[in-house]
Short mmCIF file of C-alpha atoms in Angstrom, two decimals:
data_model
loop_
_atom_site.label_atom_id
_atom_site.label_comp_id
_atom_site.label_asym_id
_atom_site.label_seq_id
_atom_site.Cartn_x
_atom_site.Cartn_y
_atom_site.Cartn_z
CA MET A 1 14.69 -31.88 -31.91
CA ARG A 2 17.48 -31.14 -29.45
CA GLY A 3 19.85 -28.20 -29.22
CA ARG A 4 22.09 -26.72 -26.55
CA ASP A 5 19.24 -24.68 -25.08
CA THR A 6 16.20 -26.22 -26.79
CA ARG A 7 14.10 -29.36 -26.55
CA LEU A 8 11.32 -29.63 -29.11
CA LEU A 9 8.86 -32.51 -29.37
CA PHE A 10 6.53 -32.70 -32.38
CA CYS A 11 3.65 -35.07 -31.63
CA THR A 12 -0.01 -35.75 -32.25
CA THR A 13 -2.73 -34.74 -29.81
CA GLY A 14 -3.21 -38.40 -28.88
CA ILE A 15 0.46 -38.77 -27.88
CA LEU A 16 0.22 -35.72 -25.61
CA LEU A 17 -2.92 -37.10 -23.97
CA ARG A 18 -1.14 -40.42 -23.35
CA ARG A 19 1.74 -38.56 -21.71
CA LEU A 20 -0.76 -36.83 -19.44
CA LEU A 21 -1.79 -40.24 -18.10
CA VAL A 22 1.64 -40.64 -16.47
CA ASP A 23 2.61 -36.97 -16.07
CA ARG A 24 -0.45 -35.07 -14.89
CA LYS A 25 1.31 -31.68 -14.66
CA LEU A 26 3.58 -32.03 -17.72
CA GLU A 27 6.67 -31.45 -15.61
CA GLY A 28 9.58 -30.06 -17.61
CA VAL A 29 7.31 -28.64 -20.33
CA THR A 30 7.39 -24.83 -20.58
CA HIS A 31 5.38 -24.21 -23.76
CA ILE A 32 2.59 -26.09 -25.56
CA ILE A 33 1.68 -25.15 -29.14
CA VAL A 34 -1.53 -26.63 -30.54
CA ASP A 35 -1.91 -26.04 -34.29
CA GLU A 36 -5.00 -26.34 -36.55
CA ILE A 37 -7.22 -25.95 -33.51
CA HIS A 38 -10.18 -24.89 -35.67
CA GLU A 39 -10.73 -28.52 -36.74
CA ARG A 40 -12.48 -29.14 -33.38
CA GLY A 41 -11.59 -32.82 -33.25
CA MET A 42 -12.61 -34.77 -30.15
CA ASN A 43 -9.03 -35.23 -28.91
CA GLU A 44 -8.18 -31.59 -29.58
CA ASP A 45 -11.17 -30.23 -27.66
CA PHE A 46 -10.57 -32.67 -24.81
CA LEU A 47 -6.90 -31.63 -24.68
CA LEU A 48 -7.99 -28.01 -24.19
CA ILE A 49 -10.28 -29.10 -21.34
CA VAL A 50 -7.36 -30.90 -19.67
CA LEU A 51 -4.95 -28.01 -20.23
CA LYS A 52 -7.43 -25.57 -18.75
CA ASP A 53 -7.51 -27.83 -15.70
CA ILE A 54 -3.69 -27.84 -15.49
CA LEU A 55 -2.99 -24.12 -15.98
CA PRO A 56 -4.03 -22.98 -12.46
CA ARG A 57 -1.52 -25.50 -11.05
CA ARG A 58 1.15 -24.58 -13.62
CA PRO A 59 0.89 -20.76 -13.94
CA GLU A 60 4.29 -20.59 -15.65
CA LEU A 61 3.12 -22.92 -18.46
CA ARG A 62 2.51 -21.08 -21.74
CA LEU A 63 -0.22 -22.30 -24.11
CA LEU A 64 -0.36 -21.13 -27.73
CA LEU A 65 -3.33 -22.02 -29.97
CA MET A 66 -2.92 -21.50 -33.71
CA SER A 67 -5.13 -21.68 -36.78
CA ALA A 68 -5.64 -19.99 -40.13
CA THR A 69 -9.44 -19.93 -39.73
CA LEU A 70 -9.80 -19.82 -35.97
CA ASN A 71 -12.83 -18.35 -34.23
CA ALA A 72 -10.40 -16.63 -31.86
CA GLU A 73 -12.98 -14.99 -29.60
CA LEU A 74 -14.51 -18.36 -28.68
CA PHE A 75 -11.20 -19.83 -27.51
CA SER A 76 -10.07 -16.61 -25.87
CA SER A 77 -13.22 -16.45 -23.75
CA TYR A 78 -12.87 -20.15 -22.84
CA PHE A 79 -9.45 -19.40 -21.37
CA GLY A 80 -10.68 -16.38 -19.42
CA GLY A 81 -9.97 -13.64 -21.95
CA ALA A 82 -6.57 -14.83 -23.16
CA PRO A 83 -4.84 -12.32 -25.48
CA MET A 84 -5.21 -12.75 -29.25
CA ILE A 85 -2.54 -12.07 -31.86
CA HIS A 86 -3.41 -11.74 -35.55
CA ILE A 87 -0.53 -12.15 -37.99
CA PRO A 88 -1.63 -11.03 -41.46
CA GLY A 89 -0.44 -13.01 -44.45
CA PHE A 90 -0.51 -12.14 -48.13
CA THR A 91 -2.53 -14.10 -50.65
CA TYR A 92 -3.41 -13.18 -54.20
CA PRO A 93 -7.05 -12.49 -55.07
CA VAL A 94 -9.14 -15.55 -55.92
CA ARG A 95 -12.36 -15.26 -57.92
CA SER A 96 -15.28 -17.50 -56.94
CA HIS A 97 -17.55 -19.21 -59.46
CA PHE A 98 -20.65 -20.83 -57.99
CA LEU A 99 -22.73 -23.46 -59.76
CA GLU A 100 -24.98 -20.96 -61.54
CA ASN A 101 -21.89 -19.13 -62.87
CA ILE A 102 -20.25 -22.42 -63.91
CA LEU A 103 -23.35 -23.50 -65.84
CA GLU A 104 -23.49 -20.13 -67.63
CA MET A 105 -19.78 -20.18 -68.39
CA THR A 106 -19.43 -23.76 -69.62
CA ARG A 107 -22.96 -24.35 -71.03
CA TYR A 108 -23.08 -27.61 -69.10
CA ARG A 109 -26.54 -29.09 -68.69
CA SER A 110 -27.52 -31.07 -65.59
CA THR A 111 -30.23 -33.71 -65.82
CA PRO A 112 -31.62 -36.07 -63.16
CA TYR A 113 -29.54 -38.86 -64.74
CA ASN A 114 -26.10 -37.38 -65.38
CA GLN A 115 -25.64 -36.44 -61.70
CA ILE A 116 -25.59 -40.03 -60.45
CA ASP A 117 -22.03 -40.91 -59.42
CA ASN A 118 -22.20 -44.37 -60.95
CA TYR A 119 -18.50 -44.93 -61.59
CA GLY A 120 -16.31 -47.36 -59.65
CA GLN A 121 -16.75 -50.72 -57.96
CA ASP A 122 -19.82 -49.72 -55.92
CA LYS A 123 -21.73 -48.06 -58.76
CA ILE A 124 -24.94 -50.12 -58.31
CA TRP A 125 -25.04 -49.32 -54.59
CA LYS A 126 -24.34 -45.64 -55.32
CA MET A 127 -27.16 -45.42 -57.85
CA GLN A 128 -29.65 -46.98 -55.44
CA LYS A 129 -28.51 -44.77 -52.57
CA GLN A 130 -28.72 -41.52 -54.54
CA GLN A 131 -32.17 -42.37 -55.90
CA THR A 132 -33.56 -43.16 -52.43
CA ILE A 133 -35.41 -40.33 -50.70
CA LYS A 134 -33.92 -39.71 -47.28
CA LYS A 135 -36.44 -39.84 -44.42
CA ARG A 136 -34.27 -38.04 -41.88
CA LYS A 137 -31.95 -35.18 -42.77
CA THR A 138 -29.31 -33.26 -40.91
CA GLN A 139 -29.92 -29.67 -39.93
CA ILE A 140 -27.54 -28.34 -42.58
CA ALA A 141 -29.07 -30.58 -45.29
CA SER A 142 -32.51 -29.21 -44.45
CA ALA A 143 -31.16 -25.65 -44.51
CA VAL A 144 -29.65 -26.28 -47.95
CA GLU A 145 -32.96 -27.54 -49.35
CA GLU A 146 -34.84 -24.58 -47.87
CA ALA A 147 -32.30 -22.17 -49.39
CA LEU A 148 -32.74 -23.79 -52.81
CA GLU A 149 -36.53 -23.58 -52.61
CA ALA A 150 -36.39 -19.90 -51.64
CA SER A 151 -33.89 -18.89 -54.34
CA TYR A 152 -34.74 -17.17 -57.58
CA PHE A 153 -32.57 -17.68 -60.66
CA GLY A 154 -34.57 -15.57 -63.12
CA GLN A 155 -31.53 -13.58 -64.27
CA TYR A 156 -29.94 -16.69 -65.80
CA ASN A 157 -30.67 -18.25 -69.18
CA PRO A 158 -33.31 -21.00 -69.50
CA LEU A 159 -30.70 -23.75 -69.86
CA THR A 160 -29.07 -22.73 -66.58
CA ARG A 161 -32.43 -22.49 -64.81
CA ASP A 162 -33.39 -25.98 -66.01
CA SER A 163 -30.10 -27.39 -64.74
CA LEU A 164 -30.46 -25.69 -61.37
CA SER A 165 -34.04 -26.91 -60.98
CA CYS A 166 -32.95 -30.56 -61.15
CA TRP A 167 -29.64 -30.18 -59.30
CA ASN A 168 -29.22 -32.97 -56.74
CA PRO A 169 -27.52 -31.74 -53.52
CA ASP A 170 -26.83 -35.34 -52.44
CA SER A 171 -24.61 -36.00 -55.47
CA ILE A 172 -20.90 -35.19 -55.66
CA GLY A 173 -21.20 -34.71 -59.43
CA PHE A 174 -18.45 -36.70 -61.16
CA ASN A 175 -19.65 -35.67 -64.62
CA LEU A 176 -19.71 -32.01 -63.65
CA ILE A 177 -16.19 -32.29 -62.22
CA GLU A 178 -15.03 -33.84 -65.49
CA HIS A 179 -16.68 -31.04 -67.49
CA VAL A 180 -15.15 -28.28 -65.32
CA LEU A 181 -11.68 -29.82 -65.60
CA CYS A 182 -12.05 -30.01 -69.40
CA HIS A 183 -13.06 -26.34 -69.43
CA ILE A 184 -9.98 -25.39 -67.39
CA CYS A 185 -7.60 -27.45 -69.54
CA ARG A 186 -8.97 -26.08 -72.81
CA ASN A 187 -9.68 -22.44 -71.95
CA GLU A 188 -7.70 -21.30 -68.90
CA ARG A 189 -4.10 -20.24 -68.33
CA PRO A 190 -1.47 -22.73 -67.12
CA GLY A 191 -1.53 -23.79 -63.49
CA ALA A 192 -2.23 -26.78 -61.28
CA VAL A 193 -5.77 -27.74 -60.29
CA LEU A 194 -6.74 -28.90 -56.79
CA VAL A 195 -10.02 -30.83 -56.61
CA PHE A 196 -11.55 -31.37 -53.18
CA MET A 197 -13.33 -34.72 -52.87
CA THR A 198 -14.98 -36.43 -49.89
CA GLY A 199 -12.67 -39.41 -49.44
CA TRP A 200 -10.49 -42.11 -50.98
CA ASP A 201 -13.42 -44.02 -52.53
CA ASP A 202 -14.62 -40.99 -54.49
CA ILE A 203 -11.07 -39.98 -55.40
CA ASN A 204 -10.39 -43.44 -56.80
CA SER A 205 -13.69 -43.55 -58.71
CA VAL A 206 -13.39 -40.11 -60.28
CA LYS A 207 -9.73 -40.77 -61.14
CA ASP A 208 -10.77 -43.90 -63.05
CA GLN A 209 -13.40 -41.86 -64.89
CA LEU A 210 -10.96 -39.08 -65.77
CA GLN A 211 -8.31 -41.53 -66.98
CA ALA A 212 -10.83 -42.88 -69.50
CA HIS A 213 -11.32 -39.36 -70.94
CA PRO A 214 -9.40 -38.57 -74.18
CA LEU A 215 -8.05 -35.26 -72.84
CA LEU A 216 -7.88 -35.70 -69.07
CA GLY A 217 -6.51 -39.23 -69.39
CA ASP A 218 -3.71 -38.22 -71.80
CA PRO A 219 -0.45 -38.36 -69.77
CA SER A 220 1.30 -36.10 -72.30
CA ARG A 221 -1.14 -33.30 -71.41
CA VAL A 222 -2.45 -34.01 -67.90
CA LEU A 223 -0.81 -35.41 -64.76
CA LEU A 224 -3.50 -36.93 -62.51
CA LEU A 225 -2.54 -37.35 -58.85
CA ALA A 226 -4.34 -38.33 -55.64
CA CYS A 227 -3.79 -36.82 -52.19
CA TYR A 228 -5.06 -38.57 -49.07
CA GLY A 229 -3.95 -39.38 -45.55
CA SER A 230 -2.22 -42.76 -45.90
CA MET A 231 -0.47 -42.28 -49.24
CA ALA A 232 3.15 -43.34 -49.78
CA SER A 233 6.02 -40.83 -49.53
CA ALA A 234 6.96 -41.24 -53.21
CA GLU A 235 3.42 -40.29 -54.27
CA GLN A 236 3.45 -37.30 -51.90
CA LYS A 237 6.57 -35.94 -53.57
CA LEU A 238 4.87 -35.88 -56.98
CA ILE A 239 2.15 -33.61 -55.59
CA PHE A 240 4.65 -30.88 -54.74
CA ASP A 241 6.84 -31.23 -57.86
CA LYS A 242 6.15 -28.90 -60.76
CA PRO A 243 5.29 -30.85 -63.94
CA GLU A 244 6.99 -30.40 -67.30
CA ASP A 245 5.92 -27.52 -69.53
CA GLY A 246 2.70 -28.22 -71.38
CA ILE A 247 1.42 -30.68 -68.76
CA ARG A 248 -1.29 -29.60 -66.34
CA LYS A 249 -1.20 -31.14 -62.87
CA ILE A 250 -4.57 -32.13 -61.37
CA VAL A 251 -4.60 -33.19 -57.71
CA LEU A 252 -7.65 -35.02 -56.34
CA ALA A 253 -7.57 -34.47 -52.58
CA THR A 254 -9.48 -34.97 -49.36
CA ASN A 255 -9.99 -32.11 -46.92
CA MET A 256 -6.45 -32.69 -45.59
CA ALA A 257 -5.38 -30.31 -48.40
CA GLU A 258 -7.34 -27.49 -46.73
CA THR A 259 -4.67 -26.80 -44.11
CA SER A 260 -2.31 -29.75 -43.63
CA ILE A 261 -0.41 -29.29 -46.91
CA THR A 262 0.17 -26.48 -49.40
CA VAL A 263 0.67 -27.15 -53.12
CA ASN A 264 2.32 -23.93 -54.22
CA ASP A 265 1.58 -24.05 -57.95
CA VAL A 266 -2.21 -24.41 -57.56
CA VAL A 267 -4.08 -21.76 -59.56
CA PHE A 268 -7.50 -23.43 -59.79
CA VAL A 269 -9.59 -25.06 -57.07
CA VAL A 270 -12.66 -27.23 -57.67
CA ASP A 271 -14.71 -27.57 -54.50
CA CYS A 272 -17.47 -30.18 -54.17
CA GLY A 273 -18.51 -28.55 -50.88
CA LYS A 274 -18.47 -31.76 -48.87
CA ALA A 275 -16.20 -33.83 -46.65
CA LYS A 276 -16.55 -37.13 -44.86
CA GLU A 277 -16.94 -36.75 -41.13
CA THR A 278 -17.75 -39.06 -38.27
CA SER A 279 -21.16 -38.65 -36.71
CA TYR A 280 -23.45 -40.42 -34.29
CA ASP A 281 -27.03 -41.49 -34.96
CA ALA A 282 -28.52 -41.03 -31.49
CA ILE A 283 -31.84 -42.65 -32.42
CA ASN A 284 -30.30 -45.87 -33.82
CA ASN A 285 -27.27 -45.72 -31.48
CA THR A 286 -24.81 -46.25 -34.34
CA PRO A 287 -21.66 -44.39 -35.49
CA CYS A 288 -21.52 -43.17 -39.11
CA LEU A 289 -18.89 -41.91 -41.54
CA LEU A 290 -20.77 -40.02 -44.23
CA PRO A 291 -20.24 -37.09 -46.62
CA SER A 292 -21.66 -33.87 -45.23
CA TRP A 293 -21.64 -30.22 -46.22
CA THR A 294 -18.64 -28.21 -45.08
CA SER A 295 -18.75 -24.84 -43.32
CA LYS A 296 -18.20 -21.32 -44.63
CA ALA A 297 -14.79 -21.33 -42.95
CA SER A 298 -13.79 -24.54 -44.77
CA SER A 299 -15.09 -23.21 -48.07
CA ARG A 300 -13.01 -20.04 -47.73
CA GLN A 301 -9.98 -22.09 -46.73
CA ARG A 302 -10.34 -24.26 -49.84
CA LYS A 303 -10.71 -21.18 -51.99
CA GLY A 304 -7.53 -19.71 -50.50
CA ARG A 305 -5.48 -22.67 -51.73
CA ALA A 306 -5.59 -21.09 -55.21
CA GLY A 307 -4.02 -17.75 -54.28
CA ARG A 308 -0.56 -18.70 -53.06
CA VAL A 309 1.64 -17.73 -56.01
CA GLN A 310 -0.70 -15.79 -58.31
CA SER A 311 -4.35 -14.82 -58.67
CA GLY A 312 -6.60 -17.84 -58.88
CA GLU A 313 -10.06 -19.22 -59.61
CA CYS A 314 -12.30 -21.33 -57.40
CA TYR A 315 -15.16 -23.37 -58.87
CA HIS A 316 -17.75 -24.17 -56.21
CA LEU A 317 -19.96 -27.02 -57.44
CA TYR A 318 -23.01 -25.72 -55.57
CA PRO A 319 -25.12 -22.54 -55.83
CA ARG A 320 -24.29 -19.38 -53.89
CA CYS A 321 -27.51 -19.74 -51.89
CA VAL A 322 -26.24 -23.10 -50.60
CA PHE A 323 -23.00 -21.47 -49.46
CA GLU A 324 -25.02 -18.85 -47.60
CA ALA A 325 -26.87 -21.67 -45.80
CA PHE A 326 -23.63 -23.23 -44.54
CA ALA A 327 -22.79 -23.00 -40.85
CA ASP A 328 -19.99 -20.54 -40.06
CA TYR A 329 -17.88 -23.33 -38.59
CA GLN A 330 -18.05 -27.13 -38.59
CA LEU A 331 -19.90 -28.79 -35.72
CA PRO A 332 -17.31 -29.98 -33.13
CA GLU A 333 -16.67 -33.72 -33.14
CA LEU A 334 -17.65 -33.90 -29.47
CA LEU A 335 -21.22 -33.09 -30.50
CA ARG A 336 -21.51 -35.69 -33.27
CA THR A 337 -19.69 -38.85 -32.14
CA ARG A 338 -19.85 -41.57 -29.47
CA LEU A 339 -18.08 -40.52 -26.29
CA GLN A 340 -17.52 -43.75 -24.36
CA SER A 341 -13.76 -43.86 -25.08
CA LEU A 342 -13.44 -40.19 -24.19
CA CYS A 343 -15.26 -40.78 -20.90
CA LEU A 344 -12.72 -43.46 -20.00
CA GLN A 345 -9.90 -40.96 -20.64
CA ILE A 346 -11.68 -38.42 -18.45
CA LYS A 347 -11.91 -40.92 -15.60
CA SER A 348 -8.25 -41.90 -16.08
CA LEU A 349 -7.06 -38.29 -16.01
CA GLN A 350 -9.38 -37.31 -13.13
CA VAL A 351 -10.33 -34.05 -14.85
CA THR A 352 -11.83 -31.71 -12.26
CA THR A 353 -13.43 -29.47 -14.90
CA TRP A 354 -15.55 -32.37 -16.23
CA LYS A 355 -18.72 -30.75 -14.84
CA TYR A 356 -18.04 -27.62 -16.93
CA PHE A 357 -17.44 -29.79 -19.99
CA ARG A 358 -20.75 -31.58 -19.38
CA LEU A 359 -22.62 -28.28 -19.11
CA SER A 360 -21.08 -27.06 -22.39
CA ILE A 361 -22.61 -29.90 -24.46
CA GLN A 362 -25.08 -28.50 -26.96
CA GLY A 363 -27.07 -29.90 -29.86
CA ASN A 364 -30.49 -31.49 -30.11
CA ALA A 365 -32.23 -32.97 -27.07
CA VAL A 366 -31.74 -36.62 -28.11
CA THR A 367 -28.00 -36.12 -28.60
CA ARG A 368 -27.58 -34.27 -25.29
CA THR A 369 -29.47 -36.93 -23.35
CA THR A 370 -27.56 -39.79 -25.01
CA ILE A 371 -24.16 -38.16 -24.50
CA CYS A 372 -24.75 -37.43 -20.84
CA SER A 373 -26.21 -40.88 -20.08
CA LYS A 374 -23.28 -42.63 -21.80
CA CYS A 375 -20.77 -40.62 -19.80
CA TYR A 376 -21.97 -41.86 -16.40
#
């Protein structure tokens, strides 16, 4: 964007890093604004390392980091006690319903068999995968299982206790999602529903299942939409349009709907508690893209999507004790992915603070050793 006194460039983090390859000091740039910094992507964290290296040589350069769920103290201390500004915003109250509350409210009964997400093209593979006992588990997955074992649900009715006792934390729960959406459509006030799924495959599968339902698949009563990163512009427009009276809009979305977009008429949120994220298996030396539990910050951000225009409801498809076991923030991508390509960028940019970056690497011993050995 250009004006008489203004030059604005909107770009991705990757584009800015590429510019740094040919313009090490960002000559002509007076301000840099980095939004959604809480996502802790590899490029975003590396950009901050590079900018910290540049600032002593460009003291007049102004850097602004923004986020709705930012751990501000962490970033402030990284930049030597940089000032923090909190701008309060108004949202309507949103009531949380965790799995135990949902089971009590809807009288839904979970069994070992109705939790298998066996819909879609890969249903045989999904059934085999979900019935296989995992030998190695992530730290958060182990914490979730320990929290479940230590929890007591004696205050709930026997049907709820039976359902909780056989709840499978590795399942997304397509049948439960269908049941919750039916409950909302039949019993709750008007308003759009935002359903957080792990990725396009699950969105496509659960959409097929819902379209086969007599209520949820009736286009005169329900408008089913998908929301994901590479969707066409025409489809995006439908997400933001208000449907006709008497039709409830249901949006099946990836975690991009946490912060990247805002659907103003959302009153209900259904949160599966998971998102697909890249990771690195240090033992087998292989990259992975698998569903994993989100953080408390992500869970609160998803919940907040329901309180934009009126009070809302959030249905968390996992028990409260599981939420309490979540990490406060998601593990940074630098600590869970292969770093060879990043190391090449570091060498290209001749980052003098690389030694401080190396010392900041945390995580388990195998990951630390592998990361450091691959970077030299």
